Structures are given as structure tokens and as C-alpha cells.
Amino acid sequence: MAGAGKSWVGRRVETALTKGLTRAYSTVRVDPAKFLLQLRIAYRLPVSGYRGVYSLEVSELDAVADSIVRSGMRIAAVEGAGFGLGGMLTIFPDLGILSAITMRTIQKLSLLYGFEFNTDDEIAELWVAAASAAGIDISRDLLEKEVLNKFVPRVIQRIAARASREVVEKWAGRMIPLASSAIGAGLNYWFVRAWGERAKAHFREKHLRLRQRSQQDALTAADLPIPPASDS
């Protein structure tokens, strides 16, 4: 019976995460223009567009990234404390909101490191990063990125399946009376911290690769011989 009960909870948790991530994908999206303004005013980054982040010191971007993750952690903790009062009864709506908070954090990190999500390919890359944040390697699925309507739901399903195992193992403490609010806050805080740090590492590494490639291209161009002047 215990195994069957755990299996039922696991399925419910996976369904809640799938719905939450799908909703986050379709409705709860960061506005790039507003976030750019936030980077300029709140974080004092001297950029007029997202390409401008490549001219900044990486340490500046890292500091802002850490702040973004901490902000997501605080919001998730407050949300978890409120829903935690209901114990296991409120875990499913809690997971839906937690999914949205986590995805918005990942989207902000993507923009911060210079990766927008306007095209289908960019949106697919965002979900590759989300999978990386969940600790999933989806390299075998990369060939299907161009079919976005098939790619994203499959990635969401795999993320939800992976995350549900963590939730079932760690969220059981919410069954403890009175302590469930503090436990809910702590678990949500830990969840966003873990996913945010992995997403930061993903975007940071990709940012450094592009920056290095750009520098190499510039050096290569500088070494090119000057073409002869035209007789005309």
C-alpha cells in the first residue's frame, strides 16, 4: 500500500509540475523590454540592448545573476510558507506557482547573459537551459528543436518527471503539523536556489563560449591581408 500511495503522489506531483511549467511557458513570461530597463535602473548596467552585455565584465553579470537567483529564492520561500500552512493538501497549487517562479528566474538569467527568446530556436534553447537546471541532459533531443510544438512539451514532461522525484522525497516533511509552513518555505527556497545556480552555470558557460568566439573572429579578421586597391 505504501508503494501504491507513493506512486499516486508521484503521479500527481508530476502532473502538477507539467501543468505549472506549461502555464509558465505560455502565459508567465518575462517582458524583455521591461527587464532591460530593470537591468539599467535597478542593477545600473550601462547597456542599451542585450548585445551590450558582452562588453561588460563577466563578474558584473555574475553579481546580477546571483541577485536574481536570491530574489527568486525569497519569493518562493514566502509563497511556500503560505501554502505550507495547508500541509500536503496545498502542495499541488504550490508546485504550479513554484514552476512559474523558477521559469521566470531562468528567463531573467537567459536575458542577463545575452540570450533572448524571440524566435523558435531561442525558445528551444531556453528549455534546453531549463532541462540543464533540472539536471537533465537532453542532447539526444536537440535535432527536434526546430519542431517547437513537439520539442517543448517533451522537455517539460522530462523535467517534471525528474523534479517530481525530488519533490516526493523532500516535500514529505510538509505532513508534519505546525512545521509545514517553515518546511514549505525552506523547500521552495532550496528548489529555486538549486535550479537557479544550475541555470546560471549553463548560461554563463554559453556566454563565455560566444565571447571567446567573437574575440577569435576579431583576431582572425585583424590578421587578414589588406585587399589590393581596385584599378578603377
mmCIF file with all atom_site columns, C-alpha atoms in Angstrom:
data_model
loop_
_atom_site.group_PDB
_atom_site.id
_atom_site.type_symbol
_atom_site.label_atom_id
_atom_site.label_alt_id
_atom_site.label_comp_id
_atom_site.label_asym_id
_atom_site.label_entity_id
_atom_site.label_seq_id
_atom_site.pdbx_PDB_ins_code
_atom_site.Cartn_x
_atom_site.Cartn_y
_atom_site.Cartn_z
_atom_site.occupancy
_atom_site.B_iso_or_equiv
_atom_site.pdbx_formal_charge
_atom_site.auth_seq_id
_atom_site.auth_comp_id
_atom_site.auth_asym_id
_atom_site.auth_atom_id
_atom_site.pdbx_PDB_model_num
ATOM 1   C CA . MET A 1 1   ? 0.000  0.000  0.000   1.00 0.00 ? 1   MET A CA 1
ATOM 2   C CA . ALA A 1 2   ? 2.845  2.397  0.812   1.00 0.00 ? 2   ALA A CA 1
ATOM 3   C CA . GLY A 1 3   ? 4.374  1.873  -2.612  1.00 0.00 ? 3   GLY A CA 1
ATOM 4   C CA . ALA A 1 4   ? 0.999  2.413  -4.310  1.00 0.00 ? 4   ALA A CA 1
ATOM 5   C CA . GLY A 1 5   ? 0.414  5.581  -2.265  1.00 0.00 ? 5   GLY A CA 1
ATOM 6   C CA . LYS A 1 6   ? 3.819  6.929  -3.145  1.00 0.00 ? 6   LYS A CA 1
ATOM 7   C CA . SER A 1 7   ? 3.231  6.139  -6.808  1.00 0.00 ? 7   SER A CA 1
ATOM 8   C CA . TRP A 1 8   ? -0.063 8.044  -6.704  1.00 0.00 ? 8   TRP A CA 1
ATOM 9   C CA . VAL A 1 9   ? 1.561  11.061 -5.071  1.00 0.00 ? 9   VAL A CA 1
ATOM 10  C CA . GLY A 1 10  ? 4.401  10.915 -7.592  1.00 0.00 ? 10  GLY A CA 1
ATOM 11  C CA . ARG A 1 11  ? 1.951  10.943 -10.488 1.00 0.00 ? 11  ARG A CA 1
ATOM 12  C CA . ARG A 1 12  ? 0.012  13.855 -9.005  1.00 0.00 ? 12  ARG A CA 1
ATOM 13  C CA . VAL A 1 13  ? 3.200  15.817 -8.391  1.00 0.00 ? 13  VAL A CA 1
ATOM 14  C CA . GLU A 1 14  ? 4.434  15.176 -11.928 1.00 0.00 ? 14  GLU A CA 1
ATOM 15  C CA . THR A 1 15  ? 1.086  16.292 -13.343 1.00 0.00 ? 15  THR A CA 1
ATOM 16  C CA . ALA A 1 16  ? 1.147  19.465 -11.232 1.00 0.00 ? 16  ALA A CA 1
ATOM 17  C CA . LEU A 1 17  ? 4.676  20.296 -12.364 1.00 0.00 ? 17  LEU A CA 1
ATOM 18  C CA . THR A 1 18  ? 3.817  19.602 -16.006 1.00 0.00 ? 18  THR A CA 1
ATOM 19  C CA . LYS A 1 19  ? 0.812  21.921 -15.833 1.00 0.00 ? 19  LYS A CA 1
ATOM 20  C CA . GLY A 1 20  ? 2.785  24.583 -13.994 1.00 0.00 ? 20  GLY A CA 1
ATOM 21  C CA . LEU A 1 21  ? 5.675  24.543 -16.465 1.00 0.00 ? 21  LEU A CA 1
ATOM 22  C CA . THR A 1 22  ? 3.308  24.539 -19.445 1.00 0.00 ? 22  THR A CA 1
ATOM 23  C CA . ARG A 1 23  ? 1.444  27.515 -17.998 1.00 0.00 ? 23  ARG A CA 1
ATOM 24  C CA . ALA A 1 24  ? 4.740  29.290 -17.336 1.00 0.00 ? 24  ALA A CA 1
ATOM 25  C CA . TYR A 1 25  ? 5.750  28.683 -20.960 1.00 0.00 ? 25  TYR A CA 1
ATOM 26  C CA . SER A 1 26  ? 2.548  30.098 -22.411 1.00 0.00 ? 26  SER A CA 1
ATOM 27  C CA . THR A 1 27  ? 1.479  32.874 -20.036 1.00 0.00 ? 27  THR A CA 1
ATOM 28  C CA . VAL A 1 28  ? 4.058  33.780 -17.364 1.00 0.00 ? 28  VAL A CA 1
ATOM 29  C CA . ARG A 1 29  ? 6.877  35.207 -19.439 1.00 0.00 ? 29  ARG A CA 1
ATOM 30  C CA . VAL A 1 30  ? 9.381  37.918 -18.635 1.00 0.00 ? 30  VAL A CA 1
ATOM 31  C CA . ASP A 1 31  ? 8.995  41.027 -20.796 1.00 0.00 ? 31  ASP A CA 1
ATOM 32  C CA . PRO A 1 32  ? 12.489 41.579 -22.310 1.00 0.00 ? 32  PRO A CA 1
ATOM 33  C CA . ALA A 1 33  ? 11.969 45.333 -22.709 1.00 0.00 ? 33  ALA A CA 1
ATOM 34  C CA . LYS A 1 34  ? 10.890 45.816 -19.086 1.00 0.00 ? 34  LYS A CA 1
ATOM 35  C CA . PHE A 1 35  ? 13.676 43.589 -17.807 1.00 0.00 ? 35  PHE A CA 1
ATOM 36  C CA . LEU A 1 36  ? 16.248 45.543 -19.831 1.00 0.00 ? 36  LEU A CA 1
ATOM 37  C CA . LEU A 1 37  ? 15.001 48.692 -18.119 1.00 0.00 ? 37  LEU A CA 1
ATOM 38  C CA . GLN A 1 38  ? 15.355 46.948 -14.769 1.00 0.00 ? 38  GLN A CA 1
ATOM 39  C CA . LEU A 1 39  ? 18.940 45.986 -15.598 1.00 0.00 ? 39  LEU A CA 1
ATOM 40  C CA . ARG A 1 40  ? 19.743 49.604 -16.443 1.00 0.00 ? 40  ARG A CA 1
ATOM 41  C CA . ILE A 1 41  ? 17.971 51.261 -13.487 1.00 0.00 ? 41  ILE A CA 1
ATOM 42  C CA . ALA A 1 42  ? 17.903 48.742 -10.631 1.00 0.00 ? 42  ALA A CA 1
ATOM 43  C CA . TYR A 1 43  ? 21.195 47.000 -11.405 1.00 0.00 ? 43  TYR A CA 1
ATOM 44  C CA . ARG A 1 44  ? 22.924 50.004 -13.042 1.00 0.00 ? 44  ARG A CA 1
ATOM 45  C CA . LEU A 1 45  ? 24.236 48.059 -16.036 1.00 0.00 ? 45  LEU A CA 1
ATOM 46  C CA . PRO A 1 46  ? 25.258 50.518 -18.796 1.00 0.00 ? 46  PRO A CA 1
ATOM 47  C CA . VAL A 1 47  ? 23.585 48.711 -21.693 1.00 0.00 ? 47  VAL A CA 1
ATOM 48  C CA . SER A 1 48  ? 21.107 49.884 -24.321 1.00 0.00 ? 48  SER A CA 1
ATOM 49  C CA . GLY A 1 49  ? 20.387 46.361 -25.590 1.00 0.00 ? 49  GLY A CA 1
ATOM 50  C CA . TYR A 1 50  ? 21.135 42.761 -24.725 1.00 0.00 ? 50  TYR A CA 1
ATOM 51  C CA . ARG A 1 51  ? 24.104 42.608 -27.081 1.00 0.00 ? 51  ARG A CA 1
ATOM 52  C CA . GLY A 1 52  ? 25.686 45.179 -24.823 1.00 0.00 ? 52  GLY A CA 1
ATOM 53  C CA . VAL A 1 53  ? 26.208 42.672 -22.012 1.00 0.00 ? 53  VAL A CA 1
ATOM 54  C CA . TYR A 1 54  ? 29.116 41.203 -23.986 1.00 0.00 ? 54  TYR A CA 1
ATOM 55  C CA . SER A 1 55  ? 31.067 44.408 -23.440 1.00 0.00 ? 55  SER A CA 1
ATOM 56  C CA . LEU A 1 56  ? 30.726 44.200 -19.649 1.00 0.00 ? 56  LEU A CA 1
ATOM 57  C CA . GLU A 1 57  ? 32.953 42.350 -17.222 1.00 0.00 ? 57  GLU A CA 1
ATOM 58  C CA . VAL A 1 58  ? 31.662 38.836 -16.622 1.00 0.00 ? 58  VAL A CA 1
ATOM 59  C CA . SER A 1 59  ? 31.965 39.447 -12.879 1.00 0.00 ? 59  SER A CA 1
ATOM 60  C CA . GLU A 1 60  ? 29.356 42.236 -13.209 1.00 0.00 ? 60  GLU A CA 1
ATOM 61  C CA . LEU A 1 61  ? 26.922 39.834 -14.863 1.00 0.00 ? 61  LEU A CA 1
ATOM 62  C CA . ASP A 1 62  ? 27.623 37.160 -12.259 1.00 0.00 ? 62  ASP A CA 1
ATOM 63  C CA . ALA A 1 63  ? 26.832 39.558 -9.422  1.00 0.00 ? 63  ALA A CA 1
ATOM 64  C CA . VAL A 1 64  ? 23.490 40.461 -11.006 1.00 0.00 ? 64  VAL A CA 1
ATOM 65  C CA . ALA A 1 65  ? 22.769 36.780 -11.679 1.00 0.00 ? 65  ALA A CA 1
ATOM 66  C CA . ASP A 1 66  ? 23.316 35.962 -8.012  1.00 0.00 ? 66  ASP A CA 1
ATOM 67  C CA . SER A 1 67  ? 20.942 38.767 -7.055  1.00 0.00 ? 67  SER A CA 1
ATOM 68  C CA . ILE A 1 68  ? 18.281 37.474 -9.473  1.00 0.00 ? 68  ILE A CA 1
ATOM 69  C CA . VAL A 1 69  ? 18.525 33.971 -8.043  1.00 0.00 ? 69  VAL A CA 1
ATOM 70  C CA . ARG A 1 70  ? 18.328 35.268 -4.466  1.00 0.00 ? 70  ARG A CA 1
ATOM 71  C CA . SER A 1 71  ? 15.239 37.294 -5.352  1.00 0.00 ? 71  SER A CA 1
ATOM 72  C CA . GLY A 1 72  ? 13.559 34.206 -6.802  1.00 0.00 ? 72  GLY A CA 1
ATOM 73  C CA . MET A 1 73  ? 14.510 32.241 -3.688  1.00 0.00 ? 73  MET A CA 1
ATOM 74  C CA . ARG A 1 74  ? 12.913 34.832 -1.394  1.00 0.00 ? 74  ARG A CA 1
ATOM 75  C CA . ILE A 1 75  ? 9.695  34.964 -3.412  1.00 0.00 ? 75  ILE A CA 1
ATOM 76  C CA . ALA A 1 76  ? 9.499  31.170 -3.496  1.00 0.00 ? 76  ALA A CA 1
ATOM 77  C CA . ALA A 1 77  ? 10.108 30.958 0.244   1.00 0.00 ? 77  ALA A CA 1
ATOM 78  C CA . VAL A 1 78  ? 7.276  33.389 1.027   1.00 0.00 ? 78  VAL A CA 1
ATOM 79  C CA . GLU A 1 79  ? 4.957  31.517 -1.336  1.00 0.00 ? 79  GLU A CA 1
ATOM 80  C CA . GLY A 1 80  ? 5.977  28.171 0.184   1.00 0.00 ? 80  GLY A CA 1
ATOM 81  C CA . ALA A 1 81  ? 5.372  29.413 3.713   1.00 0.00 ? 81  ALA A CA 1
ATOM 82  C CA . GLY A 1 82  ? 1.826  30.472 2.841   1.00 0.00 ? 82  GLY A CA 1
ATOM 83  C CA . PHE A 1 83  ? 0.885  27.306 1.011   1.00 0.00 ? 83  PHE A CA 1
ATOM 84  C CA . GLY A 1 84  ? 2.789  25.233 3.557   1.00 0.00 ? 84  GLY A CA 1
ATOM 85  C CA . LEU A 1 85  ? 0.127  26.029 6.151   1.00 0.00 ? 85  LEU A CA 1
ATOM 86  C CA . GLY A 1 86  ? -2.151 23.643 4.275   1.00 0.00 ? 86  GLY A CA 1
ATOM 87  C CA . GLY A 1 87  ? 0.327  20.790 4.504   1.00 0.00 ? 87  GLY A CA 1
ATOM 88  C CA . MET A 1 88  ? 0.129  18.236 1.729   1.00 0.00 ? 88  MET A CA 1
ATOM 89  C CA . LEU A 1 89  ? -3.316 19.494 0.685   1.00 0.00 ? 89  LEU A CA 1
ATOM 90  C CA . THR A 1 90  ? -1.830 22.600 -0.899  1.00 0.00 ? 90  THR A CA 1
ATOM 91  C CA . ILE A 1 91  ? 1.289  21.056 -2.413  1.00 0.00 ? 91  ILE A CA 1
ATOM 92  C CA . PHE A 1 92  ? -0.183 20.849 -5.915  1.00 0.00 ? 92  PHE A CA 1
ATOM 93  C CA . PRO A 1 93  ? -1.149 24.538 -6.319  1.00 0.00 ? 93  PRO A CA 1
ATOM 94  C CA . ASP A 1 94  ? 2.139  25.407 -4.612  1.00 0.00 ? 94  ASP A CA 1
ATOM 95  C CA . LEU A 1 95  ? 4.068  23.489 -7.269  1.00 0.00 ? 95  LEU A CA 1
ATOM 96  C CA . GLY A 1 96  ? 2.244  25.329 -10.038 1.00 0.00 ? 96  GLY A CA 1
ATOM 97  C CA . ILE A 1 97  ? 3.303  28.719 -8.668  1.00 0.00 ? 97  ILE A CA 1
ATOM 98  C CA . LEU A 1 98  ? 6.804  27.453 -7.869  1.00 0.00 ? 98  LEU A CA 1
ATOM 99  C CA . SER A 1 99  ? 7.162  26.368 -11.508 1.00 0.00 ? 99  SER A CA 1
ATOM 100 C CA . ALA A 1 100 ? 6.307  29.883 -12.662 1.00 0.00 ? 100 ALA A CA 1
ATOM 101 C CA . ILE A 1 101 ? 8.760  31.498 -10.223 1.00 0.00 ? 101 ILE A CA 1
ATOM 102 C CA . THR A 1 102 ? 11.516 29.125 -11.319 1.00 0.00 ? 102 THR A CA 1
ATOM 103 C CA . MET A 1 103 ? 10.909 29.655 -15.040 1.00 0.00 ? 103 MET A CA 1
ATOM 104 C CA . ARG A 1 104 ? 10.837 33.435 -14.656 1.00 0.00 ? 104 ARG A CA 1
ATOM 105 C CA . THR A 1 105 ? 14.158 33.233 -12.823 1.00 0.00 ? 105 THR A CA 1
ATOM 106 C CA . ILE A 1 106 ? 15.622 31.155 -15.663 1.00 0.00 ? 106 ILE A CA 1
ATOM 107 C CA . GLN A 1 107 ? 14.271 33.593 -18.263 1.00 0.00 ? 107 GLN A CA 1
ATOM 108 C CA . LYS A 1 108 ? 15.877 36.540 -16.465 1.00 0.00 ? 108 LYS A CA 1
ATOM 109 C CA . LEU A 1 109 ? 19.209 34.722 -16.319 1.00 0.00 ? 109 LEU A CA 1
ATOM 110 C CA . SER A 1 110 ? 18.929 33.981 -20.036 1.00 0.00 ? 110 SER A CA 1
ATOM 111 C CA . LEU A 1 111 ? 18.396 37.649 -20.869 1.00 0.00 ? 111 LEU A CA 1
ATOM 112 C CA . LEU A 1 112 ? 21.110 38.810 -18.480 1.00 0.00 ? 112 LEU A CA 1
ATOM 113 C CA . TYR A 1 113 ? 23.740 36.721 -20.237 1.00 0.00 ? 113 TYR A CA 1
ATOM 114 C CA . GLY A 1 114 ? 22.591 37.970 -23.646 1.00 0.00 ? 114 GLY A CA 1
ATOM 115 C CA . PHE A 1 115 ? 20.200 35.278 -24.832 1.00 0.00 ? 115 PHE A CA 1
ATOM 116 C CA . GLU A 1 116 ? 16.756 36.454 -25.877 1.00 0.00 ? 116 GLU A CA 1
ATOM 117 C CA . PHE A 1 117 ? 13.840 34.162 -26.665 1.00 0.00 ? 117 PHE A CA 1
ATOM 118 C CA . ASN A 1 118 ? 12.064 35.748 -29.612 1.00 0.00 ? 118 ASN A CA 1
ATOM 119 C CA . THR A 1 119 ? 12.484 33.015 -32.217 1.00 0.00 ? 119 THR A CA 1
ATOM 120 C CA . ASP A 1 120 ? 11.531 29.340 -32.048 1.00 0.00 ? 120 ASP A CA 1
ATOM 121 C CA . ASP A 1 121 ? 15.191 28.375 -31.853 1.00 0.00 ? 121 ASP A CA 1
ATOM 122 C CA . GLU A 1 122 ? 15.799 30.777 -28.964 1.00 0.00 ? 122 GLU A CA 1
ATOM 123 C CA . ILE A 1 123 ? 12.756 29.468 -27.112 1.00 0.00 ? 123 ILE A CA 1
ATOM 124 C CA . ALA A 1 124 ? 14.010 25.931 -27.617 1.00 0.00 ? 124 ALA A CA 1
ATOM 125 C CA . GLU A 1 125 ? 17.399 26.980 -26.215 1.00 0.00 ? 125 GLU A CA 1
ATOM 126 C CA . LEU A 1 126 ? 15.627 28.385 -23.164 1.00 0.00 ? 126 LEU A CA 1
ATOM 127 C CA . TRP A 1 127 ? 14.085 24.977 -22.491 1.00 0.00 ? 127 TRP A CA 1
ATOM 128 C CA . VAL A 1 128 ? 17.437 23.299 -23.024 1.00 0.00 ? 128 VAL A CA 1
ATOM 129 C CA . ALA A 1 129 ? 18.652 25.542 -20.209 1.00 0.00 ? 129 ALA A CA 1
ATOM 130 C CA . ALA A 1 130 ? 15.630 24.656 -18.065 1.00 0.00 ? 130 ALA A CA 1
ATOM 131 C CA . ALA A 1 131 ? 16.405 20.985 -18.555 1.00 0.00 ? 131 ALA A CA 1
ATOM 132 C CA . SER A 1 132 ? 20.021 21.646 -17.598 1.00 0.00 ? 132 SER A CA 1
ATOM 133 C CA . ALA A 1 133 ? 18.787 23.407 -14.453 1.00 0.00 ? 133 ALA A CA 1
ATOM 134 C CA . ALA A 1 134 ? 16.790 20.283 -13.627 1.00 0.00 ? 134 ALA A CA 1
ATOM 135 C CA . GLY A 1 135 ? 19.926 18.182 -14.078 1.00 0.00 ? 135 GLY A CA 1
ATOM 136 C CA . ILE A 1 136 ? 18.777 16.593 -17.344 1.00 0.00 ? 136 ILE A CA 1
ATOM 137 C CA . ASP A 1 137 ? 20.899 16.045 -20.441 1.00 0.00 ? 137 ASP A CA 1
ATOM 138 C CA . ILE A 1 138 ? 18.657 16.359 -23.482 1.00 0.00 ? 138 ILE A CA 1
ATOM 139 C CA . SER A 1 139 ? 21.376 16.381 -26.110 1.00 0.00 ? 139 SER A CA 1
ATOM 140 C CA . ARG A 1 140 ? 19.677 13.494 -27.916 1.00 0.00 ? 140 ARG A CA 1
ATOM 141 C CA . ASP A 1 141 ? 16.622 15.697 -28.425 1.00 0.00 ? 141 ASP A CA 1
ATOM 142 C CA . LEU A 1 142 ? 18.435 18.636 -29.963 1.00 0.00 ? 142 LEU A CA 1
ATOM 143 C CA . LEU A 1 143 ? 17.644 17.501 -33.502 1.00 0.00 ? 143 LEU A CA 1
ATOM 144 C CA . GLU A 1 144 ? 13.968 18.161 -32.808 1.00 0.00 ? 144 GLU A CA 1
ATOM 145 C CA . LYS A 1 145 ? 14.405 21.761 -31.689 1.00 0.00 ? 145 LYS A CA 1
ATOM 146 C CA . GLU A 1 146 ? 13.082 23.053 -34.978 1.00 0.00 ? 146 GLU A CA 1
ATOM 147 C CA . VAL A 1 147 ? 9.717  21.393 -34.261 1.00 0.00 ? 147 VAL A CA 1
ATOM 148 C CA . LEU A 1 148 ? 8.969  23.577 -31.270 1.00 0.00 ? 148 LEU A CA 1
ATOM 149 C CA . ASN A 1 149 ? 5.431  22.339 -30.649 1.00 0.00 ? 149 ASN A CA 1
ATOM 150 C CA . LYS A 1 150 ? 6.773  18.824 -30.180 1.00 0.00 ? 150 LYS A CA 1
ATOM 151 C CA . PHE A 1 151 ? 10.077 19.672 -28.549 1.00 0.00 ? 151 PHE A CA 1
ATOM 152 C CA . VAL A 1 152 ? 8.860  21.868 -25.671 1.00 0.00 ? 152 VAL A CA 1
ATOM 153 C CA . PRO A 1 153 ? 6.116  19.550 -24.335 1.00 0.00 ? 153 PRO A CA 1
ATOM 154 C CA . ARG A 1 154 ? 8.513  16.607 -24.384 1.00 0.00 ? 154 ARG A CA 1
ATOM 155 C CA . VAL A 1 155 ? 11.161 18.572 -22.493 1.00 0.00 ? 155 VAL A CA 1
ATOM 156 C CA . ILE A 1 156 ? 8.560  19.771 -19.981 1.00 0.00 ? 156 ILE A CA 1
ATOM 157 C CA . GLN A 1 157 ? 7.481  16.167 -19.398 1.00 0.00 ? 157 GLN A CA 1
ATOM 158 C CA . ARG A 1 158 ? 11.046 15.069 -18.751 1.00 0.00 ? 158 ARG A CA 1
ATOM 159 C CA . ILE A 1 159 ? 11.713 17.998 -16.420 1.00 0.00 ? 159 ILE A CA 1
ATOM 160 C CA . ALA A 1 160 ? 8.514  17.256 -14.488 1.00 0.00 ? 160 ALA A CA 1
ATOM 161 C CA . ALA A 1 161 ? 9.363  13.566 -14.206 1.00 0.00 ? 161 ALA A CA 1
ATOM 162 C CA . ARG A 1 162 ? 12.815 14.367 -12.847 1.00 0.00 ? 162 ARG A CA 1
ATOM 163 C CA . ALA A 1 163 ? 11.664 17.116 -10.495 1.00 0.00 ? 163 ALA A CA 1
ATOM 164 C CA . SER A 1 164 ? 8.770  15.039 -9.145  1.00 0.00 ? 164 SER A CA 1
ATOM 165 C CA . ARG A 1 165 ? 11.233 12.557 -7.676  1.00 0.00 ? 165 ARG A CA 1
ATOM 166 C CA . GLU A 1 166 ? 12.925 15.349 -5.729  1.00 0.00 ? 166 GLU A CA 1
ATOM 167 C CA . VAL A 1 167 ? 9.573  16.698 -4.587  1.00 0.00 ? 167 VAL A CA 1
ATOM 168 C CA . VAL A 1 168 ? 8.247  13.346 -3.359  1.00 0.00 ? 168 VAL A CA 1
ATOM 169 C CA . GLU A 1 169 ? 11.443 12.677 -1.428  1.00 0.00 ? 169 GLU A CA 1
ATOM 170 C CA . LYS A 1 170 ? 11.794 16.081 0.205   1.00 0.00 ? 170 LYS A CA 1
ATOM 171 C CA . TRP A 1 171 ? 8.272  17.509 0.444   1.00 0.00 ? 171 TRP A CA 1
ATOM 172 C CA . ALA A 1 172 ? 7.076  14.656 2.714   1.00 0.00 ? 172 ALA A CA 1
ATOM 173 C CA . GLY A 1 173 ? 8.031  16.863 5.668   1.00 0.00 ? 173 GLY A CA 1
ATOM 174 C CA . ARG A 1 174 ? 5.012  19.045 4.914   1.00 0.00 ? 174 ARG A CA 1
ATOM 175 C CA . MET A 1 175 ? 2.854  16.409 6.538   1.00 0.00 ? 175 MET A CA 1
ATOM 176 C CA . ILE A 1 176 ? 4.246  17.454 9.935   1.00 0.00 ? 176 ILE A CA 1
ATOM 177 C CA . PRO A 1 177 ? 1.645  19.652 11.709  1.00 0.00 ? 177 PRO A CA 1
ATOM 178 C CA . LEU A 1 178 ? 2.633  23.247 12.560  1.00 0.00 ? 178 LEU A CA 1
ATOM 179 C CA . ALA A 1 179 ? 6.080  22.842 10.989  1.00 0.00 ? 179 ALA A CA 1
ATOM 180 C CA . SER A 1 180 ? 4.724  22.510 7.451   1.00 0.00 ? 180 SER A CA 1
ATOM 181 C CA . SER A 1 181 ? 4.859  26.272 6.777   1.00 0.00 ? 181 SER A CA 1
ATOM 182 C CA . ALA A 1 182 ? 8.546  26.584 7.673   1.00 0.00 ? 182 ALA A CA 1
ATOM 183 C CA . ILE A 1 183 ? 9.322  23.379 5.802   1.00 0.00 ? 183 ILE A CA 1
ATOM 184 C CA . GLY A 1 184 ? 7.429  24.612 2.735   1.00 0.00 ? 184 GLY A CA 1
ATOM 185 C CA . ALA A 1 185 ? 9.375  27.881 2.785   1.00 0.00 ? 185 ALA A CA 1
ATOM 186 C CA . GLY A 1 186 ? 12.695 26.092 3.148   1.00 0.00 ? 186 GLY A CA 1
ATOM 187 C CA . LEU A 1 187 ? 11.997 23.569 0.420   1.00 0.00 ? 187 LEU A CA 1
ATOM 188 C CA . ASN A 1 188 ? 10.886 26.186 -2.086  1.00 0.00 ? 188 ASN A CA 1
ATOM 189 C CA . TYR A 1 189 ? 13.940 28.278 -1.199  1.00 0.00 ? 189 TYR A CA 1
ATOM 190 C CA . TRP A 1 190 ? 16.201 25.279 -1.800  1.00 0.00 ? 190 TRP A CA 1
ATOM 191 C CA . PHE A 1 191 ? 14.416 24.358 -5.052  1.00 0.00 ? 191 PHE A CA 1
ATOM 192 C CA . VAL A 1 192 ? 14.870 27.769 -6.699  1.00 0.00 ? 192 VAL A CA 1
ATOM 193 C CA . ARG A 1 193 ? 18.423 28.025 -5.389  1.00 0.00 ? 193 ARG A CA 1
ATOM 194 C CA . ALA A 1 194 ? 19.453 24.686 -6.898  1.00 0.00 ? 194 ALA A CA 1
ATOM 195 C CA . TRP A 1 195 ? 17.739 25.286 -10.245 1.00 0.00 ? 195 TRP A CA 1
ATOM 196 C CA . GLY A 1 196 ? 18.874 28.925 -10.396 1.00 0.00 ? 196 GLY A CA 1
ATOM 197 C CA . GLU A 1 197 ? 22.517 28.068 -9.795  1.00 0.00 ? 197 GLU A CA 1
ATOM 198 C CA . ARG A 1 198 ? 22.484 25.347 -12.449 1.00 0.00 ? 198 ARG A CA 1
ATOM 199 C CA . ALA A 1 199 ? 20.758 27.665 -14.943 1.00 0.00 ? 199 ALA A CA 1
ATOM 200 C CA . LYS A 1 200 ? 23.304 30.397 -14.185 1.00 0.00 ? 200 LYS A CA 1
ATOM 201 C CA . ALA A 1 201 ? 26.160 27.973 -14.855 1.00 0.00 ? 201 ALA A CA 1
ATOM 202 C CA . HIS A 1 202 ? 24.540 26.945 -18.161 1.00 0.00 ? 202 HIS A CA 1
ATOM 203 C CA . PHE A 1 203 ? 24.083 30.498 -19.466 1.00 0.00 ? 203 PHE A CA 1
ATOM 204 C CA . ARG A 1 204 ? 27.439 31.674 -18.130 1.00 0.00 ? 204 ARG A CA 1
ATOM 205 C CA . GLU A 1 205 ? 29.296 28.902 -19.933 1.00 0.00 ? 205 GLU A CA 1
ATOM 206 C CA . LYS A 1 206 ? 27.410 29.601 -23.167 1.00 0.00 ? 206 LYS A CA 1
ATOM 207 C CA . HIS A 1 207 ? 28.073 33.337 -22.790 1.00 0.00 ? 207 HIS A CA 1
ATOM 208 C CA . LEU A 1 208 ? 31.809 32.747 -22.324 1.00 0.00 ? 208 LEU A CA 1
ATOM 209 C CA . ARG A 1 209 ? 31.941 30.497 -25.400 1.00 0.00 ? 209 ARG A CA 1
ATOM 210 C CA . LEU A 1 210 ? 30.301 33.159 -27.576 1.00 0.00 ? 210 LEU A CA 1
ATOM 211 C CA . ARG A 1 211 ? 32.520 35.879 -26.137 1.00 0.00 ? 211 ARG A CA 1
ATOM 212 C CA . GLN A 1 212 ? 35.630 33.813 -26.845 1.00 0.00 ? 212 GLN A CA 1
ATOM 213 C CA . ARG A 1 213 ? 34.441 33.013 -30.356 1.00 0.00 ? 213 ARG A CA 1
ATOM 214 C CA . SER A 1 214 ? 33.814 36.702 -31.026 1.00 0.00 ? 214 SER A CA 1
ATOM 215 C CA . GLN A 1 215 ? 37.316 37.580 -29.832 1.00 0.00 ? 215 GLN A CA 1
ATOM 216 C CA . GLN A 1 216 ? 38.835 34.874 -32.028 1.00 0.00 ? 216 GLN A CA 1
ATOM 217 C CA . ASP A 1 217 ? 36.886 36.122 -35.035 1.00 0.00 ? 217 ASP A CA 1
ATOM 218 C CA . ALA A 1 218 ? 38.140 39.644 -34.373 1.00 0.00 ? 218 ALA A CA 1
ATOM 219 C CA . LEU A 1 219 ? 41.741 38.464 -34.177 1.00 0.00 ? 219 LEU A CA 1
ATOM 220 C CA . THR A 1 220 ? 41.339 36.427 -37.355 1.00 0.00 ? 220 THR A CA 1
ATOM 221 C CA . ALA A 1 221 ? 39.901 39.418 -39.179 1.00 0.00 ? 221 ALA A CA 1
ATOM 222 C CA . ALA A 1 222 ? 42.780 41.597 -37.973 1.00 0.00 ? 222 ALA A CA 1
ATOM 223 C CA . ASP A 1 223 ? 45.299 39.146 -39.427 1.00 0.00 ? 223 ASP A CA 1
ATOM 224 C CA . LEU A 1 224 ? 43.711 39.135 -42.863 1.00 0.00 ? 224 LEU A CA 1
ATOM 225 C CA . PRO A 1 225 ? 45.820 40.766 -45.622 1.00 0.00 ? 225 PRO A CA 1
ATOM 226 C CA . ILE A 1 226 ? 44.586 44.096 -46.880 1.00 0.00 ? 226 ILE A CA 1
ATOM 227 C CA . PRO A 1 227 ? 42.955 43.544 -50.294 1.00 0.00 ? 227 PRO A CA 1
ATOM 228 C CA . PRO A 1 228 ? 44.652 45.376 -53.192 1.00 0.00 ? 228 PRO A CA 1
ATOM 229 C CA . ALA A 1 229 ? 43.119 48.636 -54.275 1.00 0.00 ? 229 ALA A CA 1
ATOM 230 C CA . SER A 1 230 ? 40.899 48.487 -57.313 1.00 0.00 ? 230 SER A CA 1
ATOM 231 C CA . ASP A 1 231 ? 42.303 49.934 -60.543 1.00 0.00 ? 231 ASP A CA 1
ATOM 232 C CA . SER A 1 232 ? 39.014 51.598 -61.142 1.00 0.00 ? 232 SER A CA 1
#
